[in-house]
Amino acid sequence: MPRVVSLFLPGWPIDRLRRALGAAAPPPDRRLVLVGKEGSRRIVTAVSKPAEQAGLRVGMALAKAHALLPDVETMPADPAADAAALQRLALWALQHYAPIVAPDPPDGLVIDTTGADHLHGGEERMLTGLVNRLAASGIFARAAIADSWGAAYAAARFLADPVCVIPPGASAETVAALPIPGLRISPETVTGLHVLGFTTIGDVLAVPRAPLVLRFGPLLGRRLDQLHGTISEPVDPLRDPELATVRKVFGEPIGAPETIARYTASLVRDLCQALEKRGLGARRLDLLFHRVDNSLQAIRVGTARAVRDEERLVRLLHDRIETIDPGFGIEIMDLTATLAEPLVLQQAVSSLIEEETADIAGLLDVIANRIGARRLYRLAPVESDVPERSFHRIEPLASDDGATWQDRWPRPARLLARPEPIEVMALLPDHPPASFTWRGVRRLVKRADGPERIFGEWWKRDAELAAVRDYFQVEDAGGERFWLFRSGGEAEAASGLGRWFLHGIFA
């Protein structure tokens, strides 16, 4: 079943303008409108949030806007720049999220994420990451995913906060209570439906179709069918002419898996030759299948580093061919290097005594395309005495910067995500524990070493001035070793002991 994302950018023209102006841009709390022309009239084409709260609306005459808000700031609208920026945003989404992306003017994108959401940790994590990354760049967005473009469009504009995931098969029921403008129909049609007493999409779905189509035209009926998914609404994918692309057009539609695999290998060979002329290697490949019913199927694979190895790329694509439904046949295949980087050539082993370094990049690519690249990482040292802050995640094949952990005291092989409280019995307050209870199991301590005192990072925040931990390495009667600490560094008056936690387990 197809899954389509609608990305709505409610403040797009003004957000785009602020990004373009940079430091010279007006602050977001100013009452600002963009002004364009409609014939001989000057009208408001976009409003900032404070101006909208003051009563200004898109489509309002500029004279009326000045009458309602005399101190409103105005700037000329630039629809061409807005459209060009939306194209660039769509290209960014194409490179990072899914192989089928298209602008949805004037303030949105549509993304077919069928088969690509697992690469980002699932649909909800994918949408949340997309919205957060845009917010970090100063662009406010809302996103929704559904079985059809129409349902996702309505949910993104009237339901998402800031994201909305509509389960498969529940699109019509979910959007039934949303306002009529979610149907993507003209303002005149919306006004006519309101005059007849319709207020929600569900009201329109509940009445016979023929009288509505007779009065408002066939577009209304088509939008209702598209919302239900009964008729297809293919997304015309964006393609940048600067991207390396190869295409195969078939005289007769194909559908057999072995035939698809054979032509896939041929396309990979042609693409690698095109990349070689540019001195590039592929980091992400998109293989699009144009079916005879005017719908699209897509495969996306990625690599840990830029490569131009035909055999490796073919293997990655062949692993995903089973996800393709050829339907009544495929008439066109497009293969695009959506993300490409300069390929750095490396010296091969040049002597009989030089050992060849094992290359695990191919294995990482296979795993990443099955479970998602975000789940693959390795830990790198960070200069910090606080254990949970002494590492961070980096890409599996990221270059080594030479940083290492301090080896004055051994560290456990497994560090818990959060220290877990334990009950401890100790002979003296400053002594290591004689026994402790963790997760309902009491363990007798046979050997212990410590304490190792660790202070908080007081230069980061004042609350850590009093943060002190005394760590002990202990071994129980069964030979298992644990990393415990007493918080506070001092004994409590009532019990004679501070609060104890288990933070790690040694191998």
Short mmCIF file of C-alpha atoms in Angstrom, two decimals:
data_model
loop_
_atom_site.label_atom_id
_atom_site.label_comp_id
_atom_site.label_asym_id
_atom_site.label_seq_id
_atom_site.Cartn_x
_atom_site.Cartn_y
_atom_site.Cartn_z
CA MET A 1 0.00 0.00 0.00
CA PRO A 2 1.40 3.44 -0.92
CA ARG A 3 2.29 5.88 1.83
CA VAL A 4 2.42 9.58 1.02
CA VAL A 5 3.72 12.48 3.12
CA SER A 6 2.39 16.01 2.78
CA LEU A 7 4.71 18.68 4.18
CA PHE A 8 2.97 21.98 4.91
CA LEU A 9 4.97 25.19 5.36
CA PRO A 10 2.43 27.67 6.77
CA GLY A 11 4.88 30.59 6.94
CA TRP A 12 6.85 29.62 3.85
CA PRO A 13 7.21 32.93 1.96
CA ILE A 14 8.18 34.85 5.11
CA ASP A 15 10.38 32.04 6.43
CA ARG A 16 12.11 31.91 3.05
CA LEU A 17 12.56 35.66 3.07
CA ARG A 18 14.12 35.64 6.54
CA ARG A 19 16.58 32.94 5.50
CA ALA A 20 17.50 34.90 2.38
CA LEU A 21 18.03 38.17 4.27
CA GLY A 22 19.98 36.55 7.09
CA ALA A 23 21.07 39.03 9.73
CA ALA A 24 19.14 41.83 8.00
CA ALA A 25 15.85 39.95 8.28
CA PRO A 26 13.05 41.33 10.49
CA PRO A 27 12.62 39.43 13.77
CA PRO A 28 9.80 36.88 13.95
CA ASP A 29 7.76 38.95 16.42
CA ARG A 30 7.23 41.84 13.94
CA ARG A 31 3.92 42.41 12.19
CA LEU A 32 4.97 41.81 8.62
CA VAL A 33 3.06 41.13 5.38
CA LEU A 34 4.18 40.44 1.85
CA VAL A 35 2.38 42.37 -0.86
CA GLY A 36 1.69 41.27 -4.42
CA LYS A 37 -0.59 42.26 -7.28
CA GLU A 38 -3.84 40.74 -8.49
CA GLY A 39 -4.66 42.66 -11.62
CA SER A 40 -4.52 46.30 -10.56
CA ARG A 41 -5.14 45.55 -6.87
CA ARG A 42 -2.40 45.22 -4.29
CA ILE A 43 -3.19 42.34 -1.98
CA VAL A 44 -1.59 40.55 0.97
CA THR A 45 0.07 37.31 -0.16
CA ALA A 46 1.61 36.24 3.17
CA VAL A 47 1.36 37.32 6.81
CA SER A 48 3.57 36.76 9.84
CA LYS A 49 2.09 35.14 12.93
CA PRO A 50 1.73 38.41 14.91
CA ALA A 51 0.04 40.06 11.92
CA GLU A 52 -2.34 37.12 11.57
CA GLN A 53 -3.24 37.39 15.26
CA ALA A 54 -4.04 41.07 14.66
CA GLY A 55 -6.65 40.09 12.06
CA LEU A 56 -4.78 40.27 8.75
CA ARG A 57 -5.39 37.50 6.22
CA VAL A 58 -3.94 36.30 2.92
CA GLY A 59 -5.91 37.76 -0.01
CA MET A 60 -6.89 40.89 1.90
CA ALA A 61 -6.54 44.22 0.09
CA LEU A 62 -3.50 46.17 1.26
CA ALA A 63 -5.65 49.25 1.97
CA LYS A 64 -7.83 47.22 4.33
CA ALA A 65 -4.74 45.75 6.01
CA HIS A 66 -3.43 49.28 6.67
CA ALA A 67 -6.82 50.31 8.03
CA LEU A 68 -6.85 47.39 10.48
CA LEU A 69 -3.19 47.69 11.41
CA PRO A 70 -1.68 51.08 10.54
CA ASP A 71 1.85 50.16 11.73
CA VAL A 72 2.08 46.94 9.72
CA GLU A 73 5.37 46.44 7.85
CA THR A 74 5.17 45.55 4.17
CA MET A 75 7.65 43.94 1.82
CA PRO A 76 7.19 43.06 -1.86
CA ALA A 77 6.36 39.45 -2.62
CA ASP A 78 8.64 37.49 -4.95
CA PRO A 79 6.74 34.41 -6.21
CA ALA A 80 9.59 33.36 -8.51
CA ALA A 81 12.09 33.31 -5.63
CA ASP A 82 9.57 31.44 -3.46
CA ALA A 83 9.09 28.78 -6.16
CA ALA A 84 12.84 28.43 -6.71
CA ALA A 85 13.46 28.03 -2.97
CA LEU A 86 10.68 25.43 -2.79
CA GLN A 87 12.42 23.53 -5.59
CA ARG A 88 15.68 23.58 -3.62
CA LEU A 89 13.88 22.35 -0.52
CA ALA A 90 12.33 19.53 -2.54
CA LEU A 91 15.77 18.56 -3.85
CA TRP A 92 17.08 18.46 -0.26
CA ALA A 93 14.20 16.17 0.76
CA LEU A 94 14.91 14.00 -2.29
CA GLN A 95 18.52 13.53 -1.25
CA HIS A 96 17.77 12.76 2.39
CA TYR A 97 14.33 11.15 2.71
CA ALA A 98 12.72 9.42 -0.27
CA PRO A 99 13.21 8.87 -4.01
CA ILE A 100 9.87 10.42 -5.04
CA VAL A 101 9.52 14.08 -4.04
CA ALA A 102 7.73 16.97 -5.73
CA PRO A 103 6.92 20.59 -4.84
CA ASP A 104 3.30 21.25 -3.89
CA PRO A 105 3.04 25.00 -4.56
CA PRO A 106 2.73 27.46 -3.05
CA ASP A 107 3.64 26.21 0.43
CA GLY A 108 4.26 22.48 0.56
CA LEU A 109 5.97 19.33 -0.61
CA VAL A 110 4.61 15.88 -1.38
CA ILE A 111 6.82 12.86 -0.69
CA ASP A 112 6.06 9.25 -1.58
CA THR A 113 7.86 7.35 1.19
CA THR A 114 6.64 3.87 0.26
CA GLY A 115 9.38 1.45 1.27
CA ALA A 116 11.74 4.19 2.51
CA ASP A 117 10.47 4.91 6.05
CA HIS A 118 12.40 1.97 7.57
CA LEU A 119 15.63 3.73 6.66
CA HIS A 120 14.68 6.51 9.10
CA GLY A 121 13.40 4.43 12.01
CA GLY A 122 9.72 4.32 11.10
CA GLU A 123 7.12 6.81 9.93
CA GLU A 124 6.73 8.84 13.12
CA ARG A 125 10.48 9.21 13.67
CA MET A 126 10.93 10.12 10.02
CA LEU A 127 8.30 12.90 10.18
CA THR A 128 9.57 14.19 13.52
CA GLY A 129 13.14 14.30 12.24
CA LEU A 130 12.04 16.10 9.07
CA VAL A 131 10.09 18.77 10.97
CA ASN A 132 12.85 19.25 13.55
CA ARG A 133 15.56 19.65 10.93
CA LEU A 134 13.51 22.31 9.16
CA ALA A 135 12.81 24.07 12.47
CA ALA A 136 16.55 24.18 13.18
CA SER A 137 16.92 26.06 9.86
CA GLY A 138 14.22 28.57 10.74
CA ILE A 139 11.40 26.97 8.74
CA PHE A 140 8.20 26.06 10.59
CA ALA A 141 6.52 22.97 9.13
CA ARG A 142 3.78 20.45 9.76
CA ALA A 143 3.74 16.98 8.21
CA ALA A 144 1.27 14.12 7.85
CA ILE A 145 1.45 10.68 6.27
CA ALA A 146 -1.49 8.72 4.88
CA ASP A 147 -2.46 6.26 2.15
CA SER A 148 -3.20 9.04 -0.35
CA TRP A 149 -1.95 12.48 -1.24
CA GLY A 150 -5.39 13.98 -0.60
CA ALA A 151 -5.71 12.60 2.93
CA ALA A 152 -2.14 13.59 3.84
CA TYR A 153 -2.74 17.11 2.45
CA ALA A 154 -5.82 17.66 4.61
CA ALA A 155 -4.21 16.18 7.74
CA ALA A 156 -1.03 18.25 7.38
CA ARG A 157 -2.99 21.49 7.22
CA PHE A 158 -5.74 20.86 9.76
CA LEU A 159 -4.68 17.96 12.01
CA ALA A 160 -0.88 17.70 12.35
CA ASP A 161 0.65 19.10 15.55
CA PRO A 162 3.31 19.18 14.17
CA VAL A 163 3.16 15.61 12.79
CA CYS A 164 0.32 13.19 12.16
CA VAL A 165 0.55 9.51 11.22
CA ILE A 166 -2.70 8.12 9.82
CA PRO A 167 -2.70 4.30 10.05
CA PRO A 168 -3.15 2.37 6.79
CA GLY A 169 -6.81 2.05 5.83
CA ALA A 170 -8.00 4.84 8.16
CA SER A 171 -7.56 7.88 5.93
CA ALA A 172 -11.21 8.61 5.07
CA GLU A 173 -12.41 8.23 8.66
CA THR A 174 -9.60 10.38 10.05
CA VAL A 175 -10.08 13.36 7.72
CA ALA A 176 -13.91 13.27 7.71
CA ALA A 177 -14.13 15.89 10.49
CA LEU A 178 -11.67 18.29 8.83
CA PRO A 179 -12.72 21.52 7.03
CA ILE A 180 -13.68 21.49 3.37
CA PRO A 181 -10.57 23.44 2.15
CA GLY A 182 -8.62 20.23 2.85
CA LEU A 183 -10.07 18.82 -0.39
CA ARG A 184 -7.75 21.00 -2.53
CA ILE A 185 -10.60 22.73 -4.37
CA SER A 186 -10.99 26.34 -5.45
CA PRO A 187 -12.12 29.02 -2.96
CA GLU A 188 -15.27 29.56 -5.04
CA THR A 189 -16.21 25.88 -4.65
CA VAL A 190 -15.53 26.05 -0.92
CA THR A 191 -17.79 29.08 -0.61
CA GLY A 192 -20.53 27.38 -2.63
CA LEU A 193 -20.42 24.28 -0.40
CA HIS A 194 -20.60 26.46 2.71
CA VAL A 195 -23.68 28.20 1.29
CA LEU A 196 -25.31 24.79 0.88
CA GLY A 197 -24.62 23.97 4.54
CA PHE A 198 -21.54 21.74 4.19
CA THR A 199 -18.83 22.38 6.80
CA THR A 200 -16.62 19.28 6.85
CA ILE A 201 -15.22 16.77 4.40
CA GLY A 202 -17.42 14.11 5.96
CA ASP A 203 -20.51 16.15 5.09
CA VAL A 204 -19.50 16.12 1.42
CA LEU A 205 -18.69 12.39 1.47
CA ALA A 206 -22.11 11.57 2.95
CA VAL A 207 -24.23 12.91 0.07
CA PRO A 208 -24.71 11.53 -3.48
CA ARG A 209 -21.90 12.50 -5.81
CA ALA A 210 -23.83 13.32 -9.00
CA PRO A 211 -25.60 16.54 -7.88
CA LEU A 212 -22.35 17.96 -6.50
CA VAL A 213 -20.43 17.20 -9.69
CA LEU A 214 -23.24 18.65 -11.79
CA ARG A 215 -23.13 21.91 -9.82
CA PHE A 216 -19.38 22.31 -9.07
CA GLY A 217 -17.71 20.37 -11.87
CA PRO A 218 -15.75 17.12 -12.10
CA LEU A 219 -12.78 18.33 -9.97
CA LEU A 220 -14.74 17.91 -6.73
CA GLY A 221 -15.59 14.30 -7.54
CA ARG A 222 -12.02 13.57 -8.56
CA ARG A 223 -10.67 15.02 -5.30
CA LEU A 224 -13.03 12.83 -3.28
CA ASP A 225 -11.90 9.74 -5.19
CA GLN A 226 -8.26 10.69 -4.74
CA LEU A 227 -8.79 11.12 -1.02
CA HIS A 228 -10.22 7.60 -0.81
CA GLY A 229 -7.46 6.27 -3.06
CA THR A 230 -9.93 4.78 -5.54
CA ILE A 231 -8.18 6.58 -8.39
CA SER A 232 -4.42 7.03 -8.50
CA GLU A 233 -2.70 10.38 -8.14
CA PRO A 234 0.92 9.80 -9.14
CA VAL A 235 3.58 12.16 -7.87
CA ASP A 236 5.66 13.61 -10.69
CA PRO A 237 9.13 13.20 -9.16
CA LEU A 238 11.53 16.10 -9.07
CA ARG A 239 14.78 15.53 -10.92
CA ASP A 240 17.75 17.89 -11.03
CA PRO A 241 19.50 17.94 -14.41
CA GLU A 242 22.83 18.08 -12.58
CA LEU A 243 22.25 14.63 -11.05
CA ALA A 244 23.75 11.66 -12.86
CA THR A 245 20.81 9.76 -14.38
CA VAL A 246 20.37 6.91 -16.85
CA ARG A 247 17.13 5.65 -18.36
CA LYS A 248 15.86 2.56 -20.15
CA VAL A 249 12.63 2.70 -22.17
CA PHE A 250 11.08 -0.63 -23.20
CA GLY A 251 9.23 -1.28 -26.39
CA GLU A 252 7.12 -3.87 -24.55
CA PRO A 253 6.40 -3.72 -20.79
CA ILE A 254 8.45 -6.05 -18.60
CA GLY A 255 7.51 -7.69 -15.31
CA ALA A 256 9.58 -10.82 -14.65
CA PRO A 257 12.00 -10.39 -11.70
CA GLU A 258 14.92 -11.85 -13.66
CA THR A 259 14.29 -9.38 -16.49
CA ILE A 260 14.15 -6.47 -14.06
CA ALA A 261 17.40 -7.69 -12.46
CA ARG A 262 19.14 -7.93 -15.84
CA TYR A 263 18.24 -4.39 -16.87
CA THR A 264 19.10 -3.11 -13.40
CA ALA A 265 22.65 -4.40 -13.86
CA SER A 266 22.80 -2.72 -17.27
CA LEU A 267 21.66 0.61 -15.81
CA VAL A 268 24.21 0.38 -13.00
CA ARG A 269 26.98 -0.14 -15.54
CA ASP A 270 25.90 2.93 -17.52
CA LEU A 271 25.56 5.03 -14.35
CA CYS A 272 29.03 4.07 -13.12
CA GLN A 273 30.47 5.18 -16.45
CA ALA A 274 28.68 8.53 -16.12
CA LEU A 275 29.95 8.94 -12.55
CA GLU A 276 33.50 8.07 -13.64
CA LYS A 277 33.47 10.92 -16.16
CA ARG A 278 32.59 13.31 -13.34
CA GLY A 279 35.04 11.83 -10.85
CA LEU A 280 32.20 10.96 -8.47
CA GLY A 281 31.05 7.99 -6.46
CA ALA A 282 27.47 7.16 -5.48
CA ARG A 283 26.29 7.51 -1.88
CA ARG A 284 22.60 7.04 -2.64
CA LEU A 285 20.85 5.44 -5.63
CA ASP A 286 17.19 5.72 -6.60
CA LEU A 287 15.72 3.25 -9.09
CA LEU A 288 12.30 4.31 -10.35
CA PHE A 289 9.90 2.00 -12.20
CA HIS A 290 7.25 3.68 -14.36
CA ARG A 291 4.36 1.26 -14.71
CA VAL A 292 1.88 1.21 -17.57
CA ASP A 293 -0.91 2.37 -15.24
CA ASN A 294 0.94 5.69 -14.77
CA SER A 295 2.05 4.84 -11.22
CA LEU A 296 5.56 4.71 -9.81
CA GLN A 297 7.48 2.14 -7.79
CA ALA A 298 10.87 2.97 -6.31
CA ILE A 299 13.92 1.42 -4.69
CA ARG A 300 16.40 3.45 -2.64
CA VAL A 301 19.76 2.14 -1.46
CA GLY A 302 22.63 3.94 0.23
CA THR A 303 26.30 3.31 0.85
CA ALA A 304 28.55 4.13 3.79
CA ARG A 305 31.05 5.88 1.53
CA ALA A 306 31.19 6.97 -2.10
CA VAL A 307 31.57 3.93 -4.37
CA ARG A 308 31.63 3.13 -8.06
CA ASP A 309 31.80 -0.66 -7.76
CA GLU A 310 29.26 -2.11 -10.21
CA GLU A 311 29.03 -5.50 -8.52
CA ARG A 312 28.42 -3.98 -5.10
CA LEU A 313 25.75 -1.56 -6.28
CA VAL A 314 23.97 -4.24 -8.30
CA ARG A 315 23.86 -6.54 -5.26
CA LEU A 316 22.29 -3.80 -3.11
CA LEU A 317 19.60 -3.10 -5.72
CA HIS A 318 18.89 -6.77 -6.38
CA ASP A 319 18.21 -7.29 -2.66
CA ARG A 320 15.30 -4.83 -2.94
CA ILE A 321 13.76 -5.95 -6.24
CA GLU A 322 11.40 -8.31 -4.43
CA THR A 323 9.62 -5.26 -2.96
CA ILE A 324 8.58 -4.08 -6.44
CA ASP A 325 5.11 -4.84 -7.77
CA PRO A 326 5.30 -4.52 -11.58
CA GLY A 327 1.51 -4.56 -11.94
CA PHE A 328 0.58 -4.86 -15.61
CA GLY A 329 4.16 -4.10 -16.62
CA ILE A 330 7.02 -1.63 -16.39
CA GLU A 331 7.69 0.59 -19.38
CA ILE A 332 10.51 2.85 -18.11
CA MET A 333 13.32 2.40 -15.58
CA ASP A 334 15.28 5.40 -14.25
CA LEU A 335 18.42 5.07 -12.14
CA THR A 336 19.72 8.23 -10.45
CA ALA A 337 22.66 8.93 -8.18
CA THR A 338 20.64 11.18 -5.91
CA LEU A 339 23.62 11.78 -3.65
CA ALA A 340 27.14 11.62 -5.06
CA GLU A 341 30.51 12.68 -3.69
CA PRO A 342 34.02 12.98 -5.09
CA LEU A 343 35.57 9.52 -5.11
CA VAL A 344 38.92 9.43 -3.34
CA LEU A 345 41.14 6.77 -4.90
CA GLN A 346 43.22 4.71 -2.48
CA GLN A 347 46.53 2.97 -3.05
CA ALA A 348 46.16 -0.80 -3.23
CA VAL A 349 48.51 -3.19 -1.43
CA SER A 350 51.85 -2.70 -3.18
CA SER A 351 54.12 -5.30 -1.59
CA LEU A 352 54.07 -8.93 -0.58
CA ILE A 353 54.68 -8.16 3.09
CA GLU A 354 52.07 -5.41 3.43
CA GLU A 355 48.87 -6.65 5.01
CA GLU A 356 45.59 -5.76 3.37
CA THR A 357 43.12 -3.94 5.62
CA ALA A 358 39.73 -5.63 5.83
CA ASP A 359 36.99 -3.53 4.21
CA ILE A 360 33.64 -3.93 5.98
CA ALA A 361 31.91 -1.17 4.00
CA GLY A 362 30.06 -3.70 1.83
CA LEU A 363 28.70 -5.55 4.86
CA LEU A 364 27.62 -2.27 6.47
CA ASP A 365 25.78 -1.28 3.28
CA VAL A 366 23.81 -4.54 3.21
CA ILE A 367 22.81 -4.22 6.87
CA ALA A 368 22.01 -0.50 6.63
CA ASN A 369 19.66 -0.98 3.66
CA ARG A 370 17.77 -3.68 5.54
CA ILE A 371 17.38 -2.11 8.98
CA GLY A 372 18.17 1.57 8.36
CA ALA A 373 21.46 3.46 8.44
CA ARG A 374 20.47 5.36 11.60
CA ARG A 375 20.70 2.13 13.60
CA LEU A 376 24.33 1.61 12.70
CA TYR A 377 26.92 3.61 14.58
CA ARG A 378 30.05 3.34 16.68
CA LEU A 379 31.08 5.16 19.81
CA ALA A 380 33.82 7.77 19.87
CA PRO A 381 35.47 9.31 22.94
CA VAL A 382 34.44 12.68 24.31
CA GLU A 383 36.57 14.57 26.79
CA SER A 384 34.45 14.33 29.94
CA ASP A 385 34.85 12.76 33.39
CA VAL A 386 31.11 12.09 33.65
CA PRO A 387 30.70 8.52 32.28
CA GLU A 388 27.46 9.03 30.37
CA ARG A 389 28.95 12.09 28.63
CA SER A 390 32.28 10.53 27.71
CA PHE A 391 31.15 9.21 24.31
CA HIS A 392 28.98 10.09 21.34
CA ARG A 393 27.69 8.28 18.28
CA ILE A 394 29.42 8.63 14.93
CA GLU A 395 29.05 6.90 11.57
CA PRO A 396 30.55 3.40 11.42
CA LEU A 397 33.21 4.40 8.88
CA ALA A 398 33.93 7.89 10.21
CA SER A 399 37.63 8.72 10.32
CA ASP A 400 39.45 8.30 13.62
CA ASP A 401 40.51 11.60 15.18
CA GLY A 402 42.95 9.93 17.56
CA ALA A 403 40.99 10.64 20.74
CA THR A 404 41.02 7.92 23.41
CA TRP A 405 39.45 7.26 26.78
CA GLN A 406 41.49 7.68 29.95
CA ASP A 407 42.85 4.33 31.15
CA ARG A 408 43.56 5.26 34.75
CA TRP A 409 40.54 3.27 35.89
CA PRO A 410 38.84 0.47 33.91
CA ARG A 411 35.37 1.11 32.55
CA PRO A 412 32.55 -1.43 32.15
CA ALA A 413 31.81 -3.02 28.79
CA ARG A 414 28.13 -2.17 29.20
CA LEU A 415 26.98 1.19 30.54
CA LEU A 416 23.28 1.39 31.45
CA ALA A 417 21.25 4.09 29.74
CA ARG A 418 20.33 5.43 33.18
CA PRO A 419 21.85 4.50 36.56
CA GLU A 420 19.43 2.20 38.37
CA PRO A 421 18.86 2.58 42.13
CA ILE A 422 19.93 -0.35 44.33
CA GLU A 423 19.67 -1.28 48.00
CA VAL A 424 23.06 -1.60 49.70
CA MET A 425 24.40 -2.99 52.97
CA ALA A 426 27.84 -1.68 54.01
CA LEU A 427 29.91 -2.28 57.14
CA LEU A 428 30.93 1.39 57.35
CA PRO A 429 29.65 4.45 55.47
CA ASP A 430 32.88 4.95 53.51
CA HIS A 431 33.42 1.24 52.80
CA PRO A 432 32.35 -0.60 49.66
CA PRO A 433 29.05 -2.49 49.97
CA ALA A 434 28.95 -5.93 51.57
CA SER A 435 25.84 -6.78 49.55
CA PHE A 436 23.38 -5.09 47.22
CA THR A 437 19.96 -5.80 45.75
CA TRP A 438 19.37 -5.03 42.07
CA ARG A 439 16.18 -5.85 40.17
CA GLY A 440 14.97 -7.97 43.06
CA VAL A 441 18.10 -10.13 43.33
CA ARG A 442 20.38 -9.86 46.36
CA ARG A 443 24.08 -10.31 45.63
CA LEU A 444 26.91 -10.83 48.12
CA VAL A 445 30.05 -8.86 47.38
CA LYS A 446 33.26 -10.94 47.55
CA ARG A 447 35.72 -8.37 46.19
CA ALA A 448 35.64 -4.61 45.72
CA ASP A 449 37.92 -1.82 44.57
CA GLY A 450 37.44 1.92 45.02
CA PRO A 451 36.33 4.52 45.54
CA GLU A 452 36.97 6.57 42.40
CA ARG A 453 35.55 10.04 42.99
CA ILE A 454 34.01 11.86 40.04
CA PHE A 455 32.80 15.46 40.24
CA GLY A 456 30.14 17.13 38.15
CA GLU A 457 31.00 19.52 35.34
CA TRP A 458 30.50 22.66 37.40
CA TRP A 459 31.59 24.95 34.55
CA LYS A 460 28.54 23.94 32.53
CA ARG A 461 25.82 24.65 35.09
CA ASP A 462 25.65 25.63 38.75
CA ALA A 463 23.57 22.59 39.75
CA GLU A 464 26.61 20.36 39.22
CA LEU A 465 28.71 22.14 41.81
CA ALA A 466 27.43 19.68 44.43
CA ALA A 467 27.31 16.64 42.12
CA VAL A 468 29.74 14.03 43.45
CA ARG A 469 29.89 10.27 42.85
CA ASP A 470 32.04 7.62 44.48
CA TYR A 471 32.40 4.62 42.14
CA PHE A 472 33.26 1.05 43.22
CA GLN A 473 34.06 -2.03 41.15
CA VAL A 474 32.54 -5.03 42.88
CA GLU A 475 32.46 -8.77 42.19
CA ASP A 476 29.68 -10.99 43.55
CA ALA A 477 29.81 -14.60 44.67
CA GLY A 478 29.04 -15.81 41.13
CA GLY A 479 31.98 -13.97 39.59
CA GLU A 480 29.93 -11.22 37.94
CA ARG A 481 31.39 -7.74 38.17
CA PHE A 482 29.44 -4.49 38.48
CA TRP A 483 30.09 -0.77 38.60
CA LEU A 484 28.31 0.92 41.52
CA PHE A 485 28.40 4.45 42.84
CA ARG A 486 27.24 6.35 45.90
CA SER A 487 25.86 9.78 45.03
CA GLY A 488 26.55 12.87 47.07
CA GLY A 489 29.91 11.70 48.36
CA GLU A 490 28.75 11.97 51.98
CA ALA A 491 26.78 9.74 54.33
CA GLU A 492 23.19 10.60 55.18
CA ALA A 493 22.56 11.25 58.86
CA ALA A 494 19.53 8.98 59.11
CA SER A 495 20.88 5.81 57.52
CA GLY A 496 24.62 6.39 57.52
CA LEU A 497 24.65 5.75 53.74
CA GLY A 498 24.13 7.88 50.62
CA ARG A 499 21.95 6.82 47.69
CA TRP A 500 23.46 3.96 45.69
CA PHE A 501 23.11 3.20 42.00
CA LEU A 502 24.29 0.54 39.55
CA HIS A 503 25.73 2.16 36.43
CA GLY A 504 27.50 -0.56 34.47
CA ILE A 505 28.39 -4.23 34.04
CA PHE A 506 31.89 -5.53 33.30
CA ALA A 507 32.46 -8.27 30.75
#
